[in-house]
Amino acid sequence: MLRYIQTNAGNLTGEEYEARAAALQEAAGISPVAARILARRGMDEASARAFLRDGFENLHDPFLLPGMEAGVERILRAREKGERVTVFGDYDADGVCASVLLVHALRAGGFNAEFYLPSRHSEGYGLNKHALERLAQEGTDLLITVDCGITGVEEAAFARTLGLDIIVTDHHQPLEQLPEAVACIAATLPDSRYPFAGLCGTGVAAKLVQALFGEEALRPCMGIVGLATVADLVPLLGENRIFVKEGLNALRTAPPPGIRALCDIAGVPYAKLNAGHLGFLLGPRINAAGRMGDARVAAELLLCEDGQTAHDLAVRLEQDNARRRRMEQDIAQQALDMLQDIDIARARAVVLAGADWDHGVIGIVASRLVETLCVPVILFAREGEVLKGSGRSVPGVHLFNALREFSGLFDRFGGHEQAAGMTMPAKNLPAFTKGFEELVRTQYEEAFFTPSMRYDAAIEPFEVTDALVRDLELFEPCGIGNPAPVLRLRGNGVRGVTLMGTDKRHLRFSLPVPSGALECVAFGYGSRADELGEDIGLELLVTPQINRYNGTERIQCMVRHLDANTAFHEPEKVITRMAPDFADAIAAQILYNSNIRYTYANAGSGLEAGLHAVLKDRLKRSARGTLILCNTPPGARGTLNAIKELGLEDRVRVARGAVGENPALFNTLLLAPTDPAKSCRRFKNVLVMDVLPFPDAVPDGVSQWWACGAEESAGFIAGCAFGRNELLTVYALLRRTLARRAAWQDTGALAAALKVPGRTPAQLMLALRIFAELGLLSERETDGKQREYSVPAHTERTQLEKSKTYNRMRAYAQALAQEAQAGS
């Protein structure tokens, strides 16, 4: 199940897009496809030129930010009077980087400046009275917040009673009442005239440095600003994109000792750093300090000037990060176990709480669950009678706005559209859980909770040229808000399928193009290698890149999504290739279920109309909760055709054998199920589209609808049984075949080579299974691509009844025959 959504930021018609793309192509001197992507992303000629070539000269005037003039005036007065300035940050990567940036700039500018990072575990997010008292006692005169403070109304008022002046710099959403401070500097304030509201906390701090000391003072710190911008998941557009682009340039040429040490520990050459490295390798290690212990360790690393000290601190962060990963995995598994008690097919939001969870990592787990479940997720760590929570949302569901409806239940909360944090009395959890889920359910459309992927342009494989890929490199740095360009390709046939990695989890293959072959790499798709072939059409979402290695360059497409089933496009090809799987699945059901019984479902009159009605009802109603079982090729054929006729292909995913890890319970069409009872376990609606070999193995309430004639499906199963004389004939042919050639790609290939009149390869695979159970056929792997088969040279007379497959298939065929005779 996946909805393909083409980027449509400009809301133009097709003709308008083509006209704008032509203008962009000429104005920017780029390829037609690149121009179409820019047009689809809502850019005109001026914004496209700035996007492709923006730099320091495109930075906005920092004094457009509200409160900047008053803030700068008070800070400069602190230097004149020799006052002590403390930068009060947050414990995440953004807060740490903002603190380091501002303290470094203030010290270089002649200020007496220190930083303070609260403990996530003992103090929590933002300003707190205990810290304010301590800082006042230690002699702080001016406190500057970074990445926090905009919702600290009570704490700011308390600071004034201590004689502390406060300047708030933040990027989070404010409440209706602002803190009583010398200045509140934030682009998110209602009266802001600043042209770009998407800055992270470090970005706002960078604008303060620019206002205080000028643009040149900002250049040496750009690496820290770029790192924080990526790590905090703000949109990589406008100034953020400039920060990251200039930051990467700085880090690749002259990284400070702390960043160099982090790169060494993470195993990435600093000269090849990209935005992905910042977000997935360096950022998490800096975050780990605050999550698992003391965020000051990360700040000291970034401020460090000594290589050995930096290395030692980076090692500490690596250890914290390893502990964080282990804890994250444990909490994630506990959360998944809790989902068993939730009607996830109906839920549109998930709220969970754990007594032994560390609130330093629950935000990461919430993000993972959002990716899996496609609904907003809020996790709470219980500490006595207090819950500390972290939430993440799906695109289109504004989390902060939704939480404002429940502000009376929180002690404190803050955040933005996609992420939020809150503290709440434990007694309020039931009311919040019920109210939040109901609010999300009633105010947002079903489409927000369905898996989808966006693409920028649909093109032919031959259009992926060197010129296009080099134009697409101009889109870097890519990330949130500016994703790497995604192209939708359709290829006819796949060549050179190769498994990669020590665990064979990844794929490399190529698509035929007039110039030769277009190489594709698909990470995590190794298990689907057998679905690919030269006779199968393929649909891909890819990001083309230039692979540079040992002085050579070649185009390589990184696969974002692979649809090799083409089940709805080419059902006959898929069913033909899967015929052995259907036979094998029937055999597995018969082997592992003692109840050998066959049932006809009473679909009543109007079979086709009834089938269409139930499919439309179940699949259109929700993207979750319905499992469709097809035990035979005729059932699969009828179901695939029916879903295609109804235009419901994007409302159901296709799986083979088993549903797999599917905690979200997305609608699933399961072909050739090997264990229907296990697959049905959590689904509310189960539709069996042909025969139900073991009705007692399926939960009560299963609806059965015939997608094809019952006799055709029953005939397929009955034909899987072999008689004694037939098996002798097959075995003799098998011995002659293996005498000529022992190595085959798999059992299916060997079965197809036997060519027994009146028997299909699928049925012959069951005969080979019987021989294997009786010790009359053995196999072993050779080079990983083929298997070598052999039969014993001399064997004693063997009793067929020792084979479970033989016994069960014969008994099942007899049961079918008796029922058919009784019916006649």
mmCIF file of C-alpha atoms in Angstrom, residues 59 137 226 259 339 349 390 407 480 497 577 681 810 818:
data_model
loop_
_atom_site.group_PDB
_atom_site.id
_atom_site.type_symbol
_atom_site.label_atom_id
_atom_site.label_comp_id
_atom_site.label_asym_id
_atom_site.label_seq_id
_atom_site.Cartn_x
_atom_site.Cartn_y
_atom_site.Cartn_z
ATOM 1 C CA LEU A 59 21.302 36.490 4.367
ATOM 2 C CA GLN A 137 24.216 33.586 43.333
ATOM 3 C CA GLY A 226 24.900 23.960 9.724
ATOM 4 C CA ILE A 259 34.028 17.918 14.741
ATOM 5 C CA LEU A 339 0.017 -1.735 20.823
ATOM 6 C CA ALA A 349 -3.207 8.810 17.385
ATOM 7 C CA SER A 390 7.621 13.773 23.886
ATOM 8 C CA SER A 407 -3.131 23.082 27.836
ATOM 9 C CA ILE A 480 13.526 18.422 5.672
ATOM 10 C CA VAL A 497 20.216 -8.848 -9.903
ATOM 11 C CA ARG A 577 5.643 -16.915 -11.184
ATOM 12 C CA ARG A 681 -4.493 -12.794 14.584
ATOM 13 C CA ARG A 810 -3.924 -37.678 -0.167
ATOM 14 C CA GLN A 818 -16.249 -37.045 -0.773
#
